[in-house]
Amino acid sequence: MRSRKAAPPPACEDTMLTREFGLAIRRLREARGWSQERLAEAADMNRSYIGEVERGAAIPSLVTIDKLAAALGTSASGVLAHCELALAEAL
């Protein structure tokens, strides 16, 4: 039987990007006055997953990023641009 090796921990920049993406989603959601439940309904996702994304505990796929952005009335590129700016300021 083969033993499984643990995945290496994410690089610092990866962790920061995931966190900044989550913060961007949270800010956009709160600017609309929406709960996590409301965003989950609009994006056809589970509320608990929205919470994981906002905390940076989940790494969303491109499809998920697009669904979240569309539900929030913006584009995926707009959300990611916000993340890039925040990362540039942090580094």
mmCIF file of C-alpha atoms in Angstrom:
data_model
loop_
_atom_site.group_PDB
_atom_site.id
_atom_site.type_symbol
_atom_site.label_atom_id
_atom_site.label_comp_id
_atom_site.label_asym_id
_atom_site.label_seq_id
_atom_site.Cartn_x
_atom_site.Cartn_y
_atom_site.Cartn_z
ATOM 1 C CA MET A 1 0.000 0.000 0.000
ATOM 2 C CA ARG A 2 1.306 3.450 -0.895
ATOM 3 C CA SER A 3 1.543 6.094 1.746
ATOM 4 C CA ARG A 4 0.172 9.507 0.973
ATOM 5 C CA LYS A 5 2.387 12.483 1.490
ATOM 6 C CA ALA A 6 0.908 15.571 3.026
ATOM 7 C CA ALA A 7 0.547 18.508 0.690
ATOM 8 C CA PRO A 8 3.028 21.284 1.350
ATOM 9 C CA PRO A 9 1.655 24.328 3.146
ATOM 10 C CA PRO A 10 0.568 27.146 0.828
ATOM 11 C CA ALA A 11 3.029 29.922 0.116
ATOM 12 C CA CYS A 12 2.533 33.140 2.042
ATOM 13 C CA GLU A 13 1.402 34.959 -1.109
ATOM 14 C CA ASP A 14 -1.189 32.235 -1.795
ATOM 15 C CA THR A 15 -2.594 32.589 1.704
ATOM 16 C CA MET A 16 -2.699 36.368 1.377
ATOM 17 C CA LEU A 17 -4.459 36.171 -1.997
ATOM 18 C CA THR A 18 -7.078 33.798 -0.624
ATOM 19 C CA ARG A 19 -7.636 36.067 2.376
ATOM 20 C CA GLU A 20 -7.842 39.228 0.243
ATOM 21 C CA PHE A 21 -10.311 37.556 -2.113
ATOM 22 C CA GLY A 22 -12.493 36.624 0.849
ATOM 23 C CA LEU A 23 -12.335 40.161 2.216
ATOM 24 C CA ALA A 24 -13.297 41.565 -1.190
ATOM 25 C CA ILE A 25 -16.325 39.267 -1.354
ATOM 26 C CA ARG A 26 -17.321 40.232 2.196
ATOM 27 C CA ARG A 27 -17.014 43.969 1.450
ATOM 28 C CA LEU A 28 -19.096 43.658 -1.718
ATOM 29 C CA ARG A 29 -21.719 41.590 0.101
ATOM 30 C CA GLU A 30 -21.937 44.002 3.023
ATOM 31 C CA ALA A 31 -22.098 47.010 0.665
ATOM 32 C CA ARG A 32 -25.288 45.482 -0.742
ATOM 33 C CA GLY A 33 -26.626 44.914 2.755
ATOM 34 C CA TRP A 34 -26.756 41.174 2.116
ATOM 35 C CA SER A 35 -26.328 38.343 4.562
ATOM 36 C CA GLN A 36 -24.177 35.356 3.702
ATOM 37 C CA GLU A 37 -27.431 33.450 3.243
ATOM 38 C CA ARG A 38 -28.679 35.953 0.644
ATOM 39 C CA LEU A 39 -25.400 35.779 -1.304
ATOM 40 C CA ALA A 40 -25.470 31.998 -1.139
ATOM 41 C CA GLU A 41 -28.966 31.982 -2.642
ATOM 42 C CA ALA A 42 -28.002 34.439 -5.391
ATOM 43 C CA ALA A 43 -24.868 32.464 -6.288
ATOM 44 C CA ASP A 44 -26.528 29.038 -5.854
ATOM 45 C CA MET A 45 -24.060 27.962 -3.147
ATOM 46 C CA ASN A 46 -24.143 26.872 0.488
ATOM 47 C CA ARG A 47 -24.006 29.574 3.149
ATOM 48 C CA SER A 48 -21.260 27.727 4.986
ATOM 49 C CA TYR A 49 -19.097 27.774 1.848
ATOM 50 C CA ILE A 50 -19.587 31.550 1.537
ATOM 51 C CA GLY A 51 -18.289 31.857 5.101
ATOM 52 C CA GLU A 52 -15.257 29.719 4.271
ATOM 53 C CA VAL A 53 -14.465 31.851 1.226
ATOM 54 C CA GLU A 54 -14.816 35.082 3.201
ATOM 55 C CA ARG A 55 -12.490 33.780 5.935
ATOM 56 C CA GLY A 56 -9.921 32.606 3.385
ATOM 57 C CA ALA A 57 -10.443 28.994 4.451
ATOM 58 C CA ALA A 58 -11.536 27.862 0.975
ATOM 59 C CA ILE A 59 -9.875 28.404 -2.379
ATOM 60 C CA PRO A 60 -12.674 28.972 -4.905
ATOM 61 C CA SER A 61 -12.509 27.705 -8.476
ATOM 62 C CA LEU A 62 -12.751 30.042 -11.459
ATOM 63 C CA VAL A 63 -16.377 29.037 -11.918
ATOM 64 C CA THR A 64 -17.108 29.882 -8.276
ATOM 65 C CA ILE A 65 -15.333 33.240 -8.553
ATOM 66 C CA ASP A 66 -17.436 34.061 -11.602
ATOM 67 C CA LYS A 67 -20.682 33.015 -9.881
ATOM 68 C CA LEU A 68 -19.902 35.091 -6.789
ATOM 69 C CA ALA A 69 -18.952 38.143 -8.842
ATOM 70 C CA ALA A 70 -22.079 37.882 -10.997
ATOM 71 C CA ALA A 71 -24.302 37.504 -7.923
ATOM 72 C CA LEU A 72 -22.702 40.658 -6.502
ATOM 73 C CA GLY A 73 -23.201 42.617 -9.723
ATOM 74 C CA THR A 74 -19.556 42.825 -10.732
ATOM 75 C CA SER A 75 -17.040 40.902 -12.804
ATOM 76 C CA ALA A 76 -14.503 38.304 -11.744
ATOM 77 C CA SER A 77 -11.753 40.543 -13.094
ATOM 78 C CA GLY A 78 -13.017 43.423 -10.963
ATOM 79 C CA VAL A 79 -12.880 41.365 -7.776
ATOM 80 C CA LEU A 80 -9.414 40.025 -8.641
ATOM 81 C CA ALA A 81 -8.132 43.511 -9.487
ATOM 82 C CA HIS A 82 -9.156 44.635 -6.005
ATOM 83 C CA CYS A 83 -7.212 41.693 -4.560
ATOM 84 C CA GLU A 84 -4.110 42.561 -6.593
ATOM 85 C CA LEU A 85 -4.173 46.146 -5.332
ATOM 86 C CA ALA A 86 -4.528 45.036 -1.726
ATOM 87 C CA LEU A 87 -1.665 42.558 -2.126
ATOM 88 C CA ALA A 88 0.585 45.162 -3.742
ATOM 89 C CA GLU A 89 -0.006 47.471 -0.780
ATOM 90 C CA ALA A 90 0.731 44.662 1.689
ATOM 91 C CA LEU A 91 3.990 43.556 0.068
#
